[in-house]
Amino acid sequence: MTKLSRYATFSWGVLLYTIFVILWGAFVRATHSGAGCGSHWPLCNGEVIPQAPQIETIIEFTHRLSSGLALPMVLVMAVWAYRAFPKGHPVRGGAMASLFLMVTEAIIGAGLVLFELVAYNSSVARAYWMIAHLSNTFLLLAALTLTAWWASGGPAVRLKGQGRLGALLGGGVLCLMLLGASGAIAALGDTLFPATSLAEGLQQDFAPTAHLFLRLRLFHPAIAVGTALYLVIVAALASAGRPTGPTRSLAQVLVGLILLQMSAGLLNVALLAPVWLQIVHLLLADLLWMVLILLTASTLSHTPVQAQDPFEGQPLPVLGLVKE
Ligand code: HEM
């Protein structure tokens, strides 16, 4: 294995750190701590450093501090990319996209607090913001993952001439994004309307007066089954269509993660989504997303395997020319 450059090591580190920040953000939601700093932003309850904080304040403040540190890290990554890589290198584009998406992530996070779409708020507006937050998080993870991959020597993506496999992979990316968004609604339903037993949970979901989030939460497992089957087929096609080392390994890891995540989802329902399992489920969702992005990038960096040209290296029968 070749040694990673300092830039590549740094960019994988930024990715790892961002995953920690995302998981801590889910912990804030799951523990109803989003209003731990009141509706103040960037101050916490009107103070730079909260005095005599409650546990919710500590959880929310830690999220603000850790996410606040992620922004300068990505800024360093972007500036460094321009110094270390030549014009047109994909690392530059990936790092700039990461910076942009980190800023929009912070804006969405600030919006959640300023518009008080936190803690026990059950408005439909909160659902839209959560979907926007989840989608932005996925796009940010995609940009960071690709930056680190390209900085580690991963080949650039070529969209032209990729045929049906390219479209199928693009469809997979969109499906997983939609699945993630439906998961964000399910998570909101579980946080706002916790059930004390599986039977009570199901009764809640099917009651004629059920809240919109509870009715929508039923769709998540159904979307998961459809997406999982689709992704397994696409992974098999990618592995067969571009049988290179990384593509094959990534396809295998993707299928393994899908199996693991489906089991975690079932366990989530059975155990009534305890906080620790919500965090594990989100971690698996993020890993699955990153592996799908890498599988897509790895597959689309190669052109389809061509049928062997029978005249390669032979004199062309009519003109007597040698075909290269
Ligand atoms: C590939 C499959 C799956 C993916 C990618 C996925 C993704 C997600 C995501 C991103 C969330 C939101 C997490 C958060 O914001 O904290 C979520 C929540 C949830 N998912 Fe899934 N999911 C999958 C399969 C399933 C399955 C099969 C079930 C149930 C049978 C399930 C049940 C739940 C439940 C109950 C929640 C709400 C509690 C929580 O946040 O963990 N998921 N899912």
mmCIF file of C-alpha atoms and ligand atoms in Angstrom:
data_model
loop_
_atom_site.group_PDB
_atom_site.id
_atom_site.type_symbol
_atom_site.label_atom_id
_atom_site.label_comp_id
_atom_site.label_asym_id
_atom_site.label_seq_id
_atom_site.Cartn_x
_atom_site.Cartn_y
_atom_site.Cartn_z
ATOM 1 C CA MET A 1 0.000 0.000 0.000
ATOM 2 C CA THR A 2 1.383 3.432 -0.908
ATOM 3 C CA LYS A 3 1.955 5.952 1.881
ATOM 4 C CA LEU A 4 -0.691 8.676 2.054
ATOM 5 C CA SER A 5 0.418 12.272 1.531
ATOM 6 C CA ARG A 6 -0.005 14.718 4.417
ATOM 7 C CA TYR A 7 -2.903 16.314 2.578
ATOM 8 C CA ALA A 8 -4.676 12.971 2.105
ATOM 9 C CA THR A 9 -4.215 12.054 5.780
ATOM 10 C CA PHE A 10 -5.566 15.457 6.799
ATOM 11 C CA SER A 11 -8.615 15.177 4.530
ATOM 12 C CA TRP A 12 -9.498 11.682 5.852
ATOM 13 C CA GLY A 13 -9.106 13.161 9.358
ATOM 14 C CA VAL A 14 -11.523 16.006 8.530
ATOM 15 C CA LEU A 15 -14.023 13.434 7.228
ATOM 16 C CA LEU A 16 -13.738 11.363 10.407
ATOM 17 C CA TYR A 17 -14.146 14.440 12.586
ATOM 18 C CA THR A 18 -17.211 15.561 10.598
ATOM 19 C CA ILE A 19 -18.840 12.160 11.156
ATOM 20 C CA PHE A 20 -18.327 12.632 14.906
ATOM 21 C CA VAL A 21 -19.973 16.089 14.691
ATOM 22 C CA ILE A 22 -22.944 14.632 12.763
ATOM 23 C CA LEU A 23 -23.463 11.844 15.302
ATOM 24 C CA TRP A 24 -23.290 14.307 18.175
ATOM 25 C CA GLY A 25 -25.911 16.405 16.344
ATOM 26 C CA ALA A 26 -28.220 13.351 16.303
ATOM 27 C CA PHE A 27 -27.550 12.947 20.031
ATOM 28 C CA VAL A 28 -28.698 16.568 20.525
ATOM 29 C CA ARG A 29 -31.977 15.778 18.729
ATOM 30 C CA ALA A 30 -32.547 12.409 20.408
ATOM 31 C CA THR A 31 -32.056 13.887 23.897
ATOM 32 C CA HIS A 32 -34.285 16.933 23.188
ATOM 33 C CA SER A 33 -31.314 19.205 23.852
ATOM 34 C CA GLY A 34 -31.673 21.457 20.776
ATOM 35 C CA ALA A 35 -33.030 24.308 22.921
ATOM 36 C CA GLY A 36 -30.196 23.913 25.442
ATOM 37 C CA CYS A 37 -28.898 27.373 24.479
ATOM 38 C CA GLY A 38 -32.395 28.928 24.167
ATOM 39 C CA SER A 39 -33.164 30.470 20.784
ATOM 40 C CA HIS A 40 -29.814 32.290 20.826
ATOM 41 C CA TRP A 41 -27.249 31.834 18.076
ATOM 42 C CA PRO A 42 -24.254 32.141 17.998
ATOM 43 C CA LEU A 43 -24.434 33.031 21.723
ATOM 44 C CA CYS A 44 -25.645 30.374 24.176
ATOM 45 C CA ASN A 45 -28.479 31.707 26.391
ATOM 46 C CA GLY A 46 -27.086 35.181 25.687
ATOM 47 C CA GLU A 47 -23.573 34.249 26.918
ATOM 48 C CA VAL A 48 -20.366 33.343 25.104
ATOM 49 C CA ILE A 49 -19.685 30.526 27.590
ATOM 50 C CA PRO A 50 -22.801 29.391 29.488
ATOM 51 C CA GLN A 51 -22.626 29.810 33.278
ATOM 52 C CA ALA A 52 -24.146 27.113 35.552
ATOM 53 C CA PRO A 53 -25.334 25.050 32.547
ATOM 54 C CA GLN A 54 -27.961 22.279 32.621
ATOM 55 C CA ILE A 55 -27.230 18.940 30.930
ATOM 56 C CA GLU A 56 -29.163 19.997 27.752
ATOM 57 C CA THR A 57 -27.057 23.161 27.589
ATOM 58 C CA ILE A 58 -23.821 21.150 27.845
ATOM 59 C CA ILE A 59 -24.960 18.782 25.060
ATOM 60 C CA GLU A 60 -26.041 21.621 22.732
ATOM 61 C CA PHE A 61 -23.007 23.785 23.549
ATOM 62 C CA THR A 62 -20.635 20.875 22.837
ATOM 63 C CA HIS A 63 -22.332 20.452 19.447
ATOM 64 C CA ARG A 64 -21.831 24.132 18.690
ATOM 65 C CA LEU A 65 -18.174 24.046 19.700
ATOM 66 C CA SER A 66 -17.399 20.846 17.767
ATOM 67 C CA SER A 67 -19.298 21.925 14.641
ATOM 68 C CA GLY A 68 -17.701 25.382 14.915
ATOM 69 C CA LEU A 69 -14.258 23.753 14.727
ATOM 70 C CA ALA A 70 -15.203 21.794 11.601
ATOM 71 C CA LEU A 71 -15.557 24.992 9.546
ATOM 72 C CA PRO A 72 -11.934 26.228 9.931
ATOM 73 C CA MET A 73 -10.723 22.665 9.310
ATOM 74 C CA VAL A 74 -12.503 22.568 5.950
ATOM 75 C CA LEU A 75 -11.267 26.085 5.196
ATOM 76 C CA VAL A 76 -7.666 24.900 5.715
ATOM 77 C CA MET A 77 -8.421 21.891 3.493
ATOM 78 C CA ALA A 78 -9.663 24.157 0.680
ATOM 79 C CA VAL A 79 -6.757 26.627 0.829
ATOM 80 C CA TRP A 80 -4.239 23.786 1.052
ATOM 81 C CA ALA A 81 -5.858 22.072 -1.976
ATOM 82 C CA TYR A 82 -5.165 25.164 -4.067
ATOM 83 C CA ARG A 83 -1.529 25.191 -2.961
ATOM 84 C CA ALA A 84 -0.847 21.472 -3.290
ATOM 85 C CA PHE A 85 -2.779 20.479 -6.427
ATOM 86 C CA PRO A 86 -2.588 21.894 -9.963
ATOM 87 C CA LYS A 87 -5.417 23.687 -11.763
ATOM 88 C CA GLY A 88 -8.162 21.294 -12.870
ATOM 89 C CA HIS A 89 -7.277 18.605 -10.300
ATOM 90 C CA PRO A 90 -10.481 17.105 -8.809
ATOM 91 C CA VAL A 91 -9.216 17.617 -5.225
ATOM 92 C CA ARG A 92 -9.603 21.376 -5.706
ATOM 93 C CA GLY A 93 -13.263 21.022 -6.757
ATOM 94 C CA GLY A 94 -14.005 18.531 -3.968
ATOM 95 C CA ALA A 95 -12.465 20.772 -1.305
ATOM 96 C CA MET A 96 -14.340 23.857 -2.539
ATOM 97 C CA ALA A 97 -17.640 21.935 -2.586
ATOM 98 C CA SER A 98 -16.896 20.744 0.979
ATOM 99 C CA LEU A 99 -16.345 24.327 2.116
ATOM 100 C CA PHE A 100 -19.567 25.525 0.493
ATOM 101 C CA LEU A 101 -21.600 22.662 1.987
ATOM 102 C CA MET A 102 -20.055 23.159 5.445
ATOM 103 C CA VAL A 103 -21.230 26.801 5.357
ATOM 104 C CA THR A 104 -24.768 25.808 4.253
ATOM 105 C CA GLU A 105 -24.778 23.109 6.995
ATOM 106 C CA ALA A 106 -24.008 25.794 9.587
ATOM 107 C CA ILE A 107 -26.722 28.069 8.159
ATOM 108 C CA ILE A 108 -29.340 25.267 8.383
ATOM 109 C CA GLY A 109 -28.223 24.417 11.938
ATOM 110 C CA ALA A 110 -28.464 28.085 12.948
ATOM 111 C CA GLY A 111 -31.903 28.326 11.293
ATOM 112 C CA LEU A 112 -33.177 25.371 13.343
ATOM 113 C CA VAL A 113 -32.218 27.198 16.537
ATOM 114 C CA LEU A 114 -33.294 30.722 15.546
ATOM 115 C CA PHE A 115 -36.721 29.550 14.304
ATOM 116 C CA GLU A 116 -37.056 27.325 17.399
ATOM 117 C CA LEU A 117 -37.477 24.152 15.307
ATOM 118 C CA VAL A 118 -35.965 22.075 18.105
ATOM 119 C CA ALA A 119 -36.779 20.102 21.293
ATOM 120 C CA TYR A 120 -40.572 19.396 21.317
ATOM 121 C CA ASN A 121 -41.515 21.449 18.229
ATOM 122 C CA SER A 122 -43.742 19.221 16.039
ATOM 123 C CA SER A 123 -44.524 21.626 13.171
ATOM 124 C CA VAL A 124 -44.408 20.547 9.529
ATOM 125 C CA ALA A 125 -41.795 23.281 8.967
ATOM 126 C CA ARG A 126 -39.458 21.335 11.254
ATOM 127 C CA ALA A 127 -39.783 18.287 8.984
ATOM 128 C CA TYR A 128 -38.745 20.314 5.919
ATOM 129 C CA TRP A 129 -35.748 21.691 7.788
ATOM 130 C CA MET A 130 -34.753 18.207 8.978
ATOM 131 C CA ILE A 131 -34.923 16.895 5.402
ATOM 132 C CA ALA A 132 -32.814 19.853 4.227
ATOM 133 C CA HIS A 133 -30.348 19.206 7.077
ATOM 134 C CA LEU A 134 -30.056 15.484 6.279
ATOM 135 C CA SER A 135 -29.668 16.123 2.515
ATOM 136 C CA ASN A 136 -27.005 18.770 3.115
ATOM 137 C CA THR A 137 -25.196 16.416 5.516
ATOM 138 C CA PHE A 138 -25.170 13.660 2.882
ATOM 139 C CA LEU A 139 -23.875 16.045 0.192
ATOM 140 C CA LEU A 140 -21.189 17.338 2.578
ATOM 141 C CA LEU A 141 -20.095 13.780 3.369
ATOM 142 C CA ALA A 142 -19.986 13.022 -0.367
ATOM 143 C CA ALA A 143 -17.765 16.054 -1.055
ATOM 144 C CA LEU A 144 -15.408 15.263 1.854
ATOM 145 C CA THR A 145 -15.197 11.575 0.919
ATOM 146 C CA LEU A 146 -14.392 12.322 -2.717
ATOM 147 C CA THR A 147 -11.785 14.935 -1.761
ATOM 148 C CA ALA A 148 -9.993 12.410 0.467
ATOM 149 C CA TRP A 149 -10.336 9.655 -2.179
ATOM 150 C CA TRP A 150 -8.895 11.797 -4.965
ATOM 151 C CA ALA A 151 -6.137 13.105 -2.680
ATOM 152 C CA SER A 152 -5.214 9.455 -2.028
ATOM 153 C CA GLY A 153 -4.775 8.796 -5.749
ATOM 154 C CA GLY A 154 -8.345 7.800 -6.686
ATOM 155 C CA PRO A 155 -8.876 8.435 -10.411
ATOM 156 C CA ALA A 156 -11.112 11.277 -11.641
ATOM 157 C CA VAL A 157 -14.689 10.512 -12.658
ATOM 158 C CA ARG A 158 -15.660 10.474 -16.335
ATOM 159 C CA LEU A 159 -19.397 10.857 -16.843
ATOM 160 C CA LYS A 160 -19.348 10.632 -20.648
ATOM 161 C CA GLY A 161 -19.885 7.247 -22.280
ATOM 162 C CA GLN A 162 -20.819 5.425 -19.069
ATOM 163 C CA GLY A 163 -24.103 4.138 -20.486
ATOM 164 C CA ARG A 164 -26.827 2.527 -18.442
ATOM 165 C CA LEU A 165 -24.597 1.673 -15.469
ATOM 166 C CA GLY A 166 -23.871 5.378 -14.919
ATOM 167 C CA ALA A 167 -27.605 6.151 -14.871
ATOM 168 C CA LEU A 168 -28.324 3.203 -12.550
ATOM 169 C CA LEU A 169 -25.680 4.361 -10.072
ATOM 170 C CA GLY A 170 -27.049 7.925 -10.205
ATOM 171 C CA GLY A 171 -30.497 6.467 -9.453
ATOM 172 C CA GLY A 172 -29.017 4.605 -6.471
ATOM 173 C CA VAL A 173 -27.541 7.815 -5.073
ATOM 174 C CA LEU A 174 -30.927 9.557 -5.374
ATOM 175 C CA CYS A 175 -32.794 6.614 -3.792
ATOM 176 C CA LEU A 176 -30.428 6.537 -0.809
ATOM 177 C CA MET A 177 -30.882 10.286 -0.369
ATOM 178 C CA LEU A 178 -34.667 9.825 -0.360
ATOM 179 C CA LEU A 179 -34.353 6.928 2.091
ATOM 180 C CA GLY A 180 -32.223 9.097 4.390
ATOM 181 C CA ALA A 181 -34.839 11.879 4.249
ATOM 182 C CA SER A 182 -37.605 9.411 5.167
ATOM 183 C CA GLY A 183 -35.368 8.225 8.033
ATOM 184 C CA ALA A 184 -35.057 11.803 9.294
ATOM 185 C CA ILE A 185 -38.885 11.965 9.514
ATOM 186 C CA ALA A 186 -38.991 8.574 11.275
ATOM 187 C CA ALA A 187 -36.395 9.836 13.750
ATOM 188 C CA LEU A 188 -38.453 12.960 14.386
ATOM 189 C CA GLY A 189 -41.566 10.829 14.982
ATOM 190 C CA ASP A 190 -39.693 8.624 17.477
ATOM 191 C CA THR A 191 -38.221 11.629 19.286
ATOM 192 C CA LEU A 192 -41.503 13.540 19.592
ATOM 193 C CA PHE A 193 -43.925 10.667 20.174
ATOM 194 C CA PRO A 194 -42.036 7.902 21.974
ATOM 195 C CA ALA A 195 -44.017 4.681 22.491
ATOM 196 C CA THR A 196 -43.763 2.409 25.523
ATOM 197 C CA SER A 197 -44.331 -0.795 23.527
ATOM 198 C CA LEU A 198 -44.294 -1.981 19.906
ATOM 199 C CA ALA A 199 -48.083 -2.514 20.012
ATOM 200 C CA GLU A 200 -48.619 1.032 21.282
ATOM 201 C CA GLY A 201 -46.272 2.374 18.582
ATOM 202 C CA LEU A 202 -48.243 0.624 15.836
ATOM 203 C CA GLN A 203 -51.535 1.811 17.333
ATOM 204 C CA GLN A 204 -50.145 5.378 17.316
ATOM 205 C CA ASP A 205 -49.167 5.069 13.635
ATOM 206 C CA PHE A 206 -52.542 3.738 12.445
ATOM 207 C CA ALA A 207 -54.793 5.958 14.607
ATOM 208 C CA PRO A 208 -57.059 8.168 12.419
ATOM 209 C CA THR A 209 -55.861 11.227 14.352
ATOM 210 C CA ALA A 210 -52.165 10.255 14.088
ATOM 211 C CA HIS A 211 -49.697 13.114 13.612
ATOM 212 C CA LEU A 212 -48.289 13.437 10.096
ATOM 213 C CA PHE A 213 -44.784 12.343 11.261
ATOM 214 C CA LEU A 214 -46.220 9.117 12.693
ATOM 215 C CA ARG A 215 -48.019 8.287 9.462
ATOM 216 C CA LEU A 216 -44.961 9.092 7.390
ATOM 217 C CA ARG A 217 -42.685 7.031 9.645
ATOM 218 C CA LEU A 218 -44.347 3.877 8.247
ATOM 219 C CA PHE A 219 -42.919 4.599 4.799
ATOM 220 C CA HIS A 220 -39.303 4.444 5.925
ATOM 221 C CA PRO A 221 -38.940 0.634 6.253
ATOM 222 C CA ALA A 222 -40.803 0.158 2.936
ATOM 223 C CA ILE A 223 -38.515 2.607 1.109
ATOM 224 C CA ALA A 224 -35.552 0.861 2.812
ATOM 225 C CA VAL A 225 -36.490 -2.583 1.448
ATOM 226 C CA GLY A 226 -36.945 -1.238 -2.117
ATOM 227 C CA THR A 227 -33.702 0.772 -2.028
ATOM 228 C CA ALA A 228 -31.727 -2.101 -0.494
ATOM 229 C CA LEU A 229 -32.789 -4.513 -3.261
ATOM 230 C CA TYR A 230 -32.038 -1.950 -5.952
ATOM 231 C CA LEU A 231 -28.582 -1.183 -4.520
ATOM 232 C CA VAL A 232 -27.646 -4.872 -4.255
ATOM 233 C CA ILE A 233 -28.484 -5.318 -7.961
ATOM 234 C CA VAL A 234 -26.580 -2.158 -8.966
ATOM 235 C CA ALA A 235 -23.555 -3.253 -6.873
ATOM 236 C CA ALA A 236 -23.537 -6.625 -8.664
ATOM 237 C CA LEU A 237 -23.797 -4.918 -12.072
ATOM 238 C CA ALA A 238 -20.979 -2.478 -11.237
ATOM 239 C CA SER A 239 -18.788 -5.333 -10.056
ATOM 240 C CA ALA A 240 -19.425 -7.310 -13.239
ATOM 241 C CA GLY A 241 -19.285 -4.335 -15.640
ATOM 242 C CA ARG A 242 -16.053 -2.767 -14.306
ATOM 243 C CA PRO A 243 -14.259 -5.639 -12.571
ATOM 244 C CA THR A 244 -11.362 -3.657 -11.099
ATOM 245 C CA GLY A 245 -10.013 -4.256 -7.577
ATOM 246 C CA PRO A 246 -11.521 -1.212 -5.785
ATOM 247 C CA THR A 247 -14.905 -1.452 -7.534
ATOM 248 C CA ARG A 248 -15.299 -5.104 -6.564
ATOM 249 C CA SER A 249 -14.268 -4.533 -2.945
ATOM 250 C CA LEU A 250 -16.524 -1.484 -2.603
ATOM 251 C CA ALA A 251 -19.480 -3.416 -4.053
ATOM 252 C CA GLN A 252 -18.907 -6.158 -1.467
ATOM 253 C CA VAL A 253 -18.623 -3.686 1.420
ATOM 254 C CA LEU A 254 -21.809 -1.959 0.233
ATOM 255 C CA VAL A 255 -23.797 -5.205 0.289
ATOM 256 C CA GLY A 256 -22.400 -6.051 3.768
ATOM 257 C CA LEU A 257 -23.388 -2.619 5.103
ATOM 258 C CA ILE A 258 -26.885 -2.931 3.620
ATOM 259 C CA LEU A 259 -27.420 -6.224 5.477
ATOM 260 C CA LEU A 260 -26.096 -4.714 8.706
ATOM 261 C CA GLN A 261 -28.228 -1.576 8.358
ATOM 262 C CA MET A 262 -31.417 -3.521 7.616
ATOM 263 C CA SER A 263 -30.825 -5.552 10.803
ATOM 264 C CA ALA A 264 -30.153 -2.367 12.805
ATOM 265 C CA GLY A 265 -33.399 -0.888 11.416
ATOM 266 C CA LEU A 266 -35.415 -3.935 12.526
ATOM 267 C CA LEU A 267 -33.771 -3.825 15.953
ATOM 268 C CA ASN A 268 -34.623 -0.109 16.137
ATOM 269 C CA VAL A 269 -38.311 -0.932 15.750
ATOM 270 C CA ALA A 270 -38.160 -3.885 18.154
ATOM 271 C CA LEU A 271 -36.330 -1.947 20.898
ATOM 272 C CA LEU A 272 -38.346 1.276 20.341
ATOM 273 C CA ALA A 273 -35.342 3.239 19.050
ATOM 274 C CA PRO A 274 -33.141 3.769 22.134
ATOM 275 C CA VAL A 275 -30.744 6.712 21.771
ATOM 276 C CA TRP A 276 -27.609 4.535 21.369
ATOM 277 C CA LEU A 277 -29.233 2.570 18.539
ATOM 278 C CA GLN A 278 -30.360 5.763 16.797
ATOM 279 C CA ILE A 279 -26.715 6.833 16.767
ATOM 280 C CA VAL A 280 -25.546 3.413 15.453
ATOM 281 C CA HIS A 281 -28.279 3.481 12.758
ATOM 282 C CA LEU A 282 -27.212 6.961 11.644
ATOM 283 C CA LEU A 283 -23.534 5.958 11.624
ATOM 284 C CA LEU A 284 -24.349 2.969 9.403
ATOM 285 C CA ALA A 285 -26.455 5.207 7.117
ATOM 286 C CA ASP A 286 -23.513 7.617 6.751
ATOM 287 C CA LEU A 287 -21.041 4.791 6.052
ATOM 288 C CA LEU A 288 -23.408 3.252 3.506
ATOM 289 C CA TRP A 289 -23.766 6.589 1.773
ATOM 290 C CA MET A 290 -19.979 7.160 1.660
ATOM 291 C CA VAL A 291 -19.326 3.679 0.267
ATOM 292 C CA LEU A 292 -22.005 4.173 -2.406
ATOM 293 C CA ILE A 293 -20.366 7.482 -3.384
ATOM 294 C CA LEU A 294 -16.955 5.762 -3.637
ATOM 295 C CA LEU A 295 -18.411 2.839 -5.583
ATOM 296 C CA THR A 296 -19.996 5.318 -8.004
ATOM 297 C CA ALA A 297 -16.729 7.272 -8.350
ATOM 298 C CA SER A 298 -14.642 4.131 -8.782
ATOM 299 C CA THR A 299 -17.014 2.607 -11.349
ATOM 300 C CA LEU A 300 -17.346 5.797 -13.360
ATOM 301 C CA SER A 301 -13.601 6.370 -13.489
ATOM 302 C CA HIS A 302 -13.362 3.502 -15.974
ATOM 303 C CA THR A 303 -14.972 3.096 -19.342
ATOM 304 C CA PRO A 304 -16.997 -0.047 -19.998
ATOM 305 C CA VAL A 305 -15.100 -3.244 -20.741
ATOM 306 C CA GLN A 306 -15.006 -3.292 -24.553
ATOM 307 C CA ALA A 307 -15.623 -6.418 -26.555
ATOM 308 C CA GLN A 308 -12.217 -7.656 -27.761
ATOM 309 C CA ASP A 309 -11.407 -6.196 -31.162
ATOM 310 C CA PRO A 310 -10.500 -9.203 -33.348
ATOM 311 C CA PHE A 311 -8.300 -7.044 -35.616
ATOM 312 C CA GLU A 312 -6.182 -5.483 -32.824
ATOM 313 C CA GLY A 313 -2.497 -5.592 -33.819
ATOM 314 C CA GLN A 314 -3.319 -7.332 -37.124
ATOM 315 C CA PRO A 315 -2.966 -5.851 -40.611
ATOM 316 C CA LEU A 316 -6.386 -4.618 -41.695
ATOM 317 C CA PRO A 317 -7.538 -7.036 -44.380
ATOM 318 C CA VAL A 318 -8.261 -4.501 -47.110
ATOM 319 C CA LEU A 319 -5.794 -1.654 -46.580
ATOM 320 C CA GLY A 320 -2.952 -3.633 -45.080
ATOM 321 C CA LEU A 321 -2.666 -1.108 -42.252
ATOM 322 C CA VAL A 322 -1.810 -2.137 -38.706
ATOM 323 C CA LYS A 323 -4.523 -1.211 -36.223
ATOM 324 C CA GLU A 324 -3.105 0.111 -32.901
HETATM 325 C C1 HEM B 1 -30.387 0.701 3.984
HETATM 326 C C2 HEM B 1 -31.299 0.839 4.895
HETATM 327 C C3 HEM B 1 -31.561 2.059 5.767
HETATM 328 C C4 HEM B 1 -31.010 3.328 5.773
HETATM 329 C C5 HEM B 1 -29.927 3.887 4.860
HETATM 330 C C6 HEM B 1 -31.654 4.068 6.838
HETATM 331 C C7 HEM B 1 -31.390 5.397 7.169
HETATM 332 C C8 HEM B 1 -31.930 6.076 8.220
HETATM 333 C C9 HEM B 1 -31.608 7.441 8.600
HETATM 334 C C10 HEM B 1 -30.618 8.347 7.891
HETATM 335 C C11 HEM B 1 -32.328 7.750 9.711
HETATM 336 C C12 HEM B 1 -32.312 9.094 10.458
HETATM 337 C C13 HEM B 1 -31.351 9.023 11.589
HETATM 338 C C14 HEM B 1 -31.280 10.320 12.373
HETATM 339 O O1 HEM B 1 -31.538 11.395 11.835
HETATM 340 O O2 HEM B 1 -30.925 10.239 13.553
HETATM 341 C C15 HEM B 1 -33.123 6.581 10.041
HETATM 342 C C16 HEM B 1 -33.997 6.496 11.127
HETATM 343 C C17 HEM B 1 -34.748 5.371 11.435
HETATM 344 N N1 HEM B 1 -34.794 4.168 10.744
HETATM 345 FE FE1 HEM B 1 -33.713 3.697 9.101
HETATM 346 N N2 HEM B 1 -32.564 3.233 7.460
HETATM 347 C C18 HEM B 1 -32.541 2.005 6.827
HETATM 348 C C19 HEM B 1 -33.324 0.893 7.132
HETATM 349 C C20 HEM B 1 -34.281 0.831 8.116
HETATM 350 C C21 HEM B 1 -35.173 -0.273 8.354
HETATM 351 C C22 HEM B 1 -35.216 -1.557 7.530
HETATM 352 C C23 HEM B 1 -35.937 0.062 9.432
HETATM 353 C C24 HEM B 1 -37.023 -0.697 10.116
HETATM 354 C C25 HEM B 1 -37.458 -1.889 9.829
HETATM 355 C C26 HEM B 1 -35.510 1.374 9.896
HETATM 356 C C27 HEM B 1 -36.017 2.048 10.989
HETATM 357 C C28 HEM B 1 -35.663 3.311 11.385
HETATM 358 C C29 HEM B 1 -36.208 3.981 12.556
HETATM 359 C C30 HEM B 1 -37.189 3.386 13.559
HETATM 360 C C31 HEM B 1 -35.616 5.271 12.590
HETATM 361 C C32 HEM B 1 -35.882 6.360 13.663
HETATM 362 C C33 HEM B 1 -34.969 6.223 14.835
HETATM 363 C C34 HEM B 1 -33.527 6.595 14.513
HETATM 364 O O3 HEM B 1 -33.207 7.764 14.308
HETATM 365 O O4 HEM B 1 -32.700 5.681 14.506
HETATM 366 N N3 HEM B 1 -34.505 1.816 9.055
HETATM 367 N N4 HEM B 1 -32.861 5.575 9.122
#
